[in-house]
GROMACS .gro file of C-alpha atoms in nm:
model
  323
    1MET     CA    1  -2.905   5.449  -5.210
    2TYR     CA    2  -3.234   5.593  -5.339
    3HIS     CA    3  -3.136   5.639  -5.736
    4LEU     CA    4  -2.934   5.343  -5.689
    5LEU     CA    5  -3.273   5.136  -5.568
    6LEU     CA    6  -3.511   5.321  -5.868
    7SER     CA    7  -3.237   5.184  -6.095
    8VAL     CA    8  -3.258   4.902  -6.014
    9PHE     CA    9  -3.708   4.905  -5.948
   10LEU     CA   10  -3.655   5.024  -6.339
   11LEU     CA   11  -3.428   4.783  -6.463
   12ILE     CA   12  -3.681   4.496  -6.351
   13ILE     CA   13  -4.015   4.705  -6.480
   14GLY     CA   14  -3.835   4.707  -6.832
   15PHE     CA   15  -3.765   4.363  -6.887
   16VAL     CA   16  -4.066   4.270  -6.740
   17LEU     CA   17  -4.275   4.499  -7.007
   18LEU     CA   18  -3.973   4.386  -7.254
   19ILE     CA   19  -4.092   3.981  -7.218
   20LYS     CA   20  -4.503   4.035  -7.146
   21GLY     CA   21  -4.505   4.298  -7.478
   22ALA     CA   22  -4.289   4.065  -7.682
   23ASP     CA   23  -4.510   3.828  -7.597
   24PHE     CA   24  -4.833   3.983  -7.667
   25PHE     CA   25  -4.629   4.101  -8.008
   26VAL     CA   26  -4.537   3.809  -8.136
   27ASP     CA   27  -4.913   3.616  -8.109
   28GLY     CA   28  -5.092   3.926  -8.238
   29SER     CA   29  -4.837   3.923  -8.514
   30SER     CA   30  -4.806   3.537  -8.566
   31ASN     CA   31  -5.220   3.565  -8.590
   32VAL     CA   32  -5.249   3.811  -8.846
   33ALA     CA   33  -5.030   3.565  -9.046
   34LYS     CA   34  -5.288   3.288  -9.012
   35MET     CA   35  -5.614   3.447  -9.023
   36PHE     CA   36  -5.493   3.664  -9.372
   37LYS     CA   37  -5.314   3.369  -9.521
   38VAL     CA   38  -4.998   3.552  -9.527
   39PRO     CA   39  -4.657   3.349  -9.440
   40PRO     CA   40  -4.515   3.393  -9.081
   41ILE     CA   41  -4.185   3.506  -9.244
   42ILE     CA   42  -4.321   3.789  -9.472
   43ILE     CA   43  -4.510   3.905  -9.101
   44GLY     CA   44  -4.186   3.925  -8.985
   45LEU     CA   45  -3.980   4.115  -9.318
   46THR     CA   46  -4.285   4.364  -9.191
   47ILE     CA   47  -4.489   4.455  -8.889
   48VAL     CA   48  -4.238   4.273  -8.633
   49ALA     CA   49  -3.883   4.417  -8.836
   50MET     CA   50  -4.054   4.764  -8.881
   51GLY     CA   51  -4.199   4.753  -8.478
   52THR     CA   52  -3.879   4.650  -8.311
   53SER     CA   53  -3.662   4.833  -8.474
   54LEU     CA   54  -3.891   5.139  -8.385
   55PRO     CA   55  -3.586   5.269  -8.083
   56GLU     CA   56  -3.318   5.283  -8.370
   57THR     CA   57  -3.584   5.518  -8.605
   58ALA     CA   58  -3.674   5.751  -8.303
   59VAL     CA   59  -3.337   5.822  -8.233
   60SER     CA   60  -3.165   5.882  -8.573
   61VAL     CA   61  -3.454   6.102  -8.656
   62THR     CA   62  -3.446   6.314  -8.299
   63ALA     CA   63  -3.033   6.335  -8.366
   64SER     CA   64  -3.133   6.485  -8.739
   65LEU     CA   65  -3.373   6.713  -8.656
   66MET     CA   66  -3.070   6.857  -8.427
   67ASN     CA   67  -2.780   6.806  -8.685
   68ASN     CA   68  -2.686   6.566  -8.440
   69ASN     CA   69  -2.627   6.265  -8.597
   70ALA     CA   70  -2.278   6.191  -8.701
   71LEU     CA   71  -2.353   5.858  -8.495
   72ALA     CA   72  -2.607   5.742  -8.758
   73ILE     CA   73  -2.412   5.508  -8.905
   74SER     CA   74  -2.194   5.362  -8.674
   75ASN     CA   75  -2.552   5.274  -8.456
   76ALA     CA   76  -2.710   5.131  -8.762
   77ILE     CA   77  -2.464   4.889  -8.847
   78GLY     CA   78  -2.336   4.814  -8.506
   79SER     CA   79  -2.714   4.701  -8.437
   80ASN     CA   80  -2.736   4.524  -8.735
   81ILE     CA   81  -2.429   4.308  -8.641
   82PHE     CA   82  -2.567   4.237  -8.321
   83ASN     CA   83  -2.928   4.113  -8.464
   84LEU     CA   84  -2.740   3.938  -8.711
   85LEU     CA   85  -2.477   3.747  -8.456
   86VAL     CA   86  -2.678   3.762  -8.114
   87VAL     CA   87  -3.023   3.741  -8.201
   88THR     CA   88  -3.026   3.499  -8.420
   89GLY     CA   89  -2.705   3.322  -8.203
   90CYS     CA   90  -2.962   3.328  -7.888
   91SER     CA   91  -3.244   3.251  -8.118
   92CYS     CA   92  -3.061   2.879  -8.210
   93LEU     CA   93  -2.974   2.870  -7.868
   94PHE     CA   94  -3.386   2.729  -7.793
   95VAL     CA   95  -3.460   2.601  -8.149
   96PRO     CA   96  -3.305   2.485  -8.472
   97MET     CA   97  -3.408   2.761  -8.690
   98ALA     CA   98  -3.497   2.637  -9.045
   99VAL     CA   99  -3.439   2.853  -9.329
  100GLN     CA  100  -3.640   2.845  -9.649
  101ILE     CA  101  -3.504   2.822  -9.967
  102LYS     CA  102  -3.639   3.158 -10.088
  103THR     CA  103  -3.508   3.339  -9.771
  104LEU     CA  104  -3.150   3.230  -9.862
  105LYS     CA  105  -3.211   3.269 -10.250
  106GLU     CA  106  -3.372   3.664 -10.231
  107GLU     CA  107  -3.428   3.815  -9.847
  108PHE     CA  108  -3.118   3.733  -9.719
  109PRO     CA  109  -2.924   3.821  -9.986
  110PHE     CA  110  -3.116   4.156 -10.053
  111SER     CA  111  -2.989   4.225  -9.646
  112ILE     CA  112  -2.643   4.175  -9.783
  113PHE     CA  113  -2.713   4.418 -10.125
  114CYS     CA  114  -2.830   4.716  -9.895
  115ALA     CA  115  -2.512   4.675  -9.681
  116LEU     CA  116  -2.327   4.706  -9.968
  117LEU     CA  117  -2.538   4.953 -10.112
  118LEU     CA  118  -2.461   5.194  -9.814
  119LEU     CA  119  -2.100   5.162  -9.864
  120GLY     CA  120  -2.102   5.221 -10.255
  121LEU     CA  121  -2.316   5.551 -10.164
  122GLY     CA  122  -2.016   5.664  -9.880
  123PHE     CA  123  -1.748   5.586 -10.162
  124LEU     CA  124  -1.925   5.792 -10.424
  125GLY     CA  125  -1.961   6.078 -10.150
  126MET     CA  126  -1.608   6.087 -10.065
  127ASN     CA  127  -1.362   6.368 -10.155
  128ILE     CA  128  -1.039   6.461 -10.052
  129SER     CA  129  -1.030   6.806  -9.801
  130HIS     CA  130  -0.734   7.121  -9.861
  131LEU     CA  131  -0.558   6.891  -9.583
  132GLY     CA  132  -0.553   6.576  -9.734
  133PHE     CA  133  -0.801   6.403  -9.534
  134ILE     CA  134  -1.065   6.175  -9.708
  135GLU     CA  135  -1.415   6.319  -9.637
  136MET     CA  136  -1.707   6.037  -9.711
  137SER     CA  137  -2.137   6.153  -9.588
  138LEU     CA  138  -2.407   6.018  -9.693
  139SER     CA  139  -2.608   6.346  -9.874
  140ARG     CA  140  -3.015   6.447  -9.875
  141THR     CA  141  -2.992   6.272 -10.281
  142ASP     CA  142  -2.820   5.958 -10.128
  143GLY     CA  143  -3.091   5.923  -9.795
  144MET     CA  144  -3.390   5.973 -10.112
  145VAL     CA  145  -3.254   5.662 -10.297
  146LEU     CA  146  -3.222   5.490  -9.961
  147LEU     CA  147  -3.632   5.555  -9.923
  148ALA     CA  148  -3.688   5.427 -10.306
  149VAL     CA  149  -3.525   5.065 -10.262
  150PHE     CA  150  -3.659   5.061  -9.914
  151ALA     CA  151  -4.049   5.146 -10.093
  152CYS     CA  152  -3.952   4.904 -10.389
  153TYR     CA  153  -3.889   4.649 -10.098
  154LEU     CA  154  -4.176   4.717  -9.974
  155LEU     CA  155  -4.390   4.677 -10.291
  156TRP     CA  156  -4.209   4.354 -10.293
  157MET     CA  157  -4.345   4.251  -9.977
  158ILE     CA  158  -4.660   4.340 -10.077
  159ARG     CA  159  -4.643   4.157 -10.359
  160SER     CA  160  -4.558   3.846 -10.237
  161ALA     CA  161  -4.769   3.812  -9.928
  162LEU     CA  162  -5.064   3.840 -10.204
  163LYS     CA  163  -4.911   3.553 -10.397
  164ALA     CA  164  -4.884   3.343 -10.065
  165ARG     CA  165  -5.278   3.421  -9.950
  166ASN     CA  166  -5.336   3.350 -10.342
  167GLU     CA  167  -5.152   3.002 -10.297
  168ALA     CA  168  -5.257   2.930  -9.949
  169GLU     CA  169  -5.531   2.596  -9.905
  170GLU     CA  170  -5.818   2.717  -9.805
  171ASN     CA  171  -5.830   2.486  -9.461
  172GLU     CA  172  -5.970   2.749  -9.179
  173GLU     CA  173  -5.723   2.778  -8.812
  174GLU     CA  174  -5.871   2.874  -8.520
  175THR     CA  175  -5.733   3.240  -8.473
  176LEU     CA  176  -5.810   3.498  -8.251
  177PRO     CA  177  -6.048   3.818  -8.349
  178LEU     CA  178  -5.867   4.092  -8.556
  179TRP     CA  179  -5.950   4.377  -8.291
  180LYS     CA  180  -5.755   4.169  -8.027
  181CYS     CA  181  -5.470   4.082  -8.254
  182ILE     CA  182  -5.451   4.468  -8.351
  183VAL     CA  183  -5.416   4.514  -7.936
  184PHE     CA  184  -5.203   4.262  -7.898
  185ILE     CA  185  -4.971   4.404  -8.157
  186LEU     CA  186  -5.007   4.766  -8.047
  187GLY     CA  187  -4.956   4.652  -7.736
  188GLY     CA  188  -4.702   4.488  -7.686
  189ALA     CA  189  -4.477   4.772  -7.961
  190VAL     CA  190  -4.549   5.038  -7.672
  191ALA     CA  191  -4.478   4.761  -7.408
  192ILE     CA  192  -4.165   4.694  -7.562
  193LYS     CA  193  -4.027   5.052  -7.668
  194TYR     CA  194  -4.085   5.168  -7.287
  195GLY     CA  195  -3.941   4.816  -7.215
  196GLY     CA  196  -3.649   4.896  -7.354
  197ASP     CA  197  -3.612   5.275  -7.234
  198PHE     CA  198  -3.671   5.181  -6.903
  199VAL     CA  199  -3.357   4.866  -6.945
  200VAL     CA  200  -3.162   5.085  -7.100
  201GLU     CA  201  -3.165   5.414  -6.816
  202GLY     CA  202  -3.181   5.192  -6.510
  203ALA     CA  203  -2.859   4.988  -6.650
  204SER     CA  204  -2.679   5.307  -6.719
  205GLU     CA  205  -2.799   5.467  -6.377
  206ILE     CA  206  -2.661   5.155  -6.190
  207ALA     CA  207  -2.347   5.133  -6.405
  208SER     CA  208  -2.223   5.516  -6.326
  209SER     CA  209  -2.300   5.470  -5.964
  210PHE     CA  210  -1.999   5.177  -5.994
  211GLY     CA  211  -1.775   5.499  -6.222
  212MET     CA  212  -1.812   5.316  -6.601
  213SER     CA  213  -1.768   5.589  -6.836
  214GLN     CA  214  -2.063   5.679  -7.021
  215ASN     CA  215  -1.831   5.630  -7.303
  216LEU     CA  216  -1.831   5.301  -7.229
  217ILE     CA  217  -2.150   5.262  -7.110
  218GLY     CA  218  -2.259   5.410  -7.440
  219LEU     CA  219  -2.073   5.172  -7.656
  220THR     CA  220  -2.227   4.901  -7.421
  221ILE     CA  221  -2.579   4.909  -7.231
  222VAL     CA  222  -2.732   5.170  -7.456
  223ALA     CA  223  -2.600   4.962  -7.844
  224LEU     CA  224  -2.805   4.681  -7.627
  225GLY     CA  225  -3.105   4.876  -7.547
  226THR     CA  226  -3.181   4.960  -7.906
  227SER     CA  227  -3.141   4.588  -8.021
  228LEU     CA  228  -3.312   4.469  -7.693
  229PRO     CA  229  -3.688   4.447  -7.917
  230GLU     CA  230  -3.542   4.244  -8.130
  231LEU     CA  231  -3.350   4.011  -7.928
  232VAL     CA  232  -3.659   3.958  -7.718
  233THR     CA  233  -3.870   3.968  -7.972
  234SER     CA  234  -3.685   3.697  -8.205
  235VAL     CA  235  -3.625   3.420  -7.894
  236VAL     CA  236  -3.969   3.445  -7.791
  237ALA     CA  237  -4.089   3.366  -8.150
  238ALA     CA  238  -3.867   3.102  -8.115
  239LYS     CA  239  -3.964   2.953  -7.821
  240LYS     CA  240  -4.315   2.969  -7.964
  241ASN     CA  241  -4.173   2.739  -8.257
  242GLU     CA  242  -4.261   3.100  -8.499
  243VAL     CA  243  -3.887   3.017  -8.620
  244ASP     CA  244  -3.971   3.183  -8.967
  245MET     CA  245  -4.111   3.519  -8.738
  246ALA     CA  246  -3.839   3.540  -8.548
  247LEU     CA  247  -3.558   3.495  -8.878
  248GLY     CA  248  -3.759   3.768  -9.075
  249ASN     CA  249  -3.755   3.986  -8.786
  250VAL     CA  250  -3.340   3.990  -8.765
  251ILE     CA  251  -3.349   3.992  -9.165
  252GLY     CA  252  -3.623   4.274  -9.236
  253SER     CA  253  -3.496   4.527  -8.936
  254ASN     CA  254  -3.129   4.462  -9.053
  255ILE     CA  255  -3.305   4.608  -9.403
  256PHE     CA  256  -3.498   4.855  -9.183
  257ASN     CA  257  -3.190   4.989  -9.040
  258ILE     CA  258  -3.024   5.059  -9.365
  259LEU     CA  259  -3.273   5.170  -9.587
  260LEU     CA  260  -3.564   5.323  -9.359
  261VAL     CA  261  -3.327   5.486  -9.034
  262LEU     CA  262  -3.050   5.585  -9.238
  263GLY     CA  263  -3.264   5.716  -9.570
  264VAL     CA  264  -3.497   5.944  -9.352
  265ALA     CA  265  -3.187   6.075  -9.163
  266SER     CA  266  -2.962   6.151  -9.429
  267THR     CA  267  -3.275   6.337  -9.593
  268ILE     CA  268  -3.294   6.518  -9.278
  269SER     CA  269  -2.968   6.662  -9.262
  270PRO     CA  270  -2.653   6.482  -9.435
  271ILE     CA  271  -2.462   6.201  -9.240
  272GLU     CA  272  -2.104   6.225  -9.218
  273PHE     CA  273  -1.911   5.862  -9.332
  274ILE     CA  274  -1.590   5.799  -9.146
  275MET     CA  275  -1.334   5.492  -9.204
  276GLU     CA  276  -1.449   5.283  -8.916
  277ASN     CA  277  -1.808   5.287  -9.074
  278VAL     CA  278  -1.659   5.130  -9.361
  279TYR     CA  279  -1.429   4.910  -9.160
  280ASP     CA  280  -1.759   4.780  -8.998
  281ILE     CA  281  -1.985   4.751  -9.305
  282ILE     CA  282  -1.761   4.525  -9.428
  283ILE     CA  283  -1.768   4.295  -9.132
  284LEU     CA  284  -2.111   4.326  -9.160
  285CYS     CA  285  -2.084   4.192  -9.489
  286VAL     CA  286  -1.819   3.922  -9.427
  287MET     CA  287  -2.032   3.761  -9.139
  288SER     CA  288  -2.359   3.775  -9.324
  289VAL     CA  289  -2.237   3.544  -9.571
  290ILE     CA  290  -2.056   3.345  -9.287
  291VAL     CA  291  -2.457   3.297  -9.133
  292TRP     CA  292  -2.586   3.243  -9.510
  293LEU     CA  293  -2.333   3.007  -9.561
  294PHE     CA  294  -2.458   2.859  -9.234
  295ALA     CA  295  -2.822   2.779  -9.333
  296TRP     CA  296  -2.738   2.681  -9.667
  297THR     CA  297  -2.550   2.380  -9.531
  298LYS     CA  298  -2.825   2.214  -9.356
  299ARG     CA  299  -3.117   2.485  -9.469
  300GLU     CA  300  -3.088   2.550  -9.094
  301LEU     CA  301  -2.899   2.731  -8.796
  302ASP     CA  302  -2.875   2.522  -8.501
  303LYS     CA  303  -2.719   2.571  -8.121
  304LYS     CA  304  -2.379   2.483  -8.234
  305GLU     CA  305  -2.378   2.700  -8.617
  306GLY     CA  306  -2.544   2.994  -8.288
  307LEU     CA  307  -2.243   2.954  -8.037
  308LEU     CA  308  -2.022   3.010  -8.307
  309MET     CA  309  -2.211   3.322  -8.401
  310LEU     CA  310  -2.217   3.462  -8.024
  311LEU     CA  311  -1.812   3.359  -8.022
  312MET     CA  312  -1.837   3.565  -8.365
  313TYR     CA  313  -1.981   3.861  -8.180
  314ALA     CA  314  -1.715   3.850  -7.884
  315CYS     CA  315  -1.410   3.861  -8.076
  316TYR     CA  316  -1.612   4.212  -8.271
  317MET     CA  317  -1.657   4.345  -7.931
  318VAL     CA  318  -1.255   4.282  -7.856
  319TYR     CA  319  -1.183   4.413  -8.211
  320ILE     CA  320  -1.429   4.746  -8.135
  321PHE     CA  321  -1.244   4.831  -7.762
  322MET     CA  322  -0.915   4.769  -7.889
  323ARG     CA  323  -0.949   4.996  -8.225
   0.00000   0.00000   0.00000
């Protein structure tokens, strides 16, 4: 009984840290954007996306160092599908998310390109075993290719930020001092990280006490836990009407998960690439195109489309449990 109460306490503390951490993180990030005259979408695609992708990065790098990263691709792709459908879908329930034409023409297609690049590298590493089975893997060379593309992505974002800053009007907006923005961003990121850990730990203990298997806990609670930072941060950003930052967080996190997380993990230790990964990447690409088309129709994602995205994710979960 004591352990169950402690788990409930951890769960509550975790959610408080997540929500308040996301609050400070979004405030600090949006103020940095105003201070340096950088569009919120670029802050979302870089600083916010990197901060909310910390759990996936830490888990994958630790697994690679222990030579135990067989599920790295599944985790990254599963997180991307969750980000795309659940994080964006939930954000749309609070406020319609206007989508800039530049995002539709550049960043969104680039996130789909990253998924296709991962699929292509997997097929390039394919060979037939002596037993006739198809074997695929991401090699260290593949990891370096992903990291090289990631470096180009960062340079592209820096160039876009500088261009936007030069084109910005000189009107001054009232902002927080830079030191306070940095404290908000770093403090918020730490609170989000530990909040996510506490939620996963508390929820896992509660689920175990009610007889849920570790496999089921891994597929549901732990998978949700590593994506909680993206979910809470984007929903908070949407509620604060920072819709560009909310969408940028989703697209940026999906790019980071493939290029940085899998790039670092496979550079440290080659990753096994199974057929389920191929199916999941294809599903990610198809769903990305559907959401992209939703956004193209009215240059925004509304509540109805948000509900459709959540329904698509529910169908994906049914497929996961049935296969």
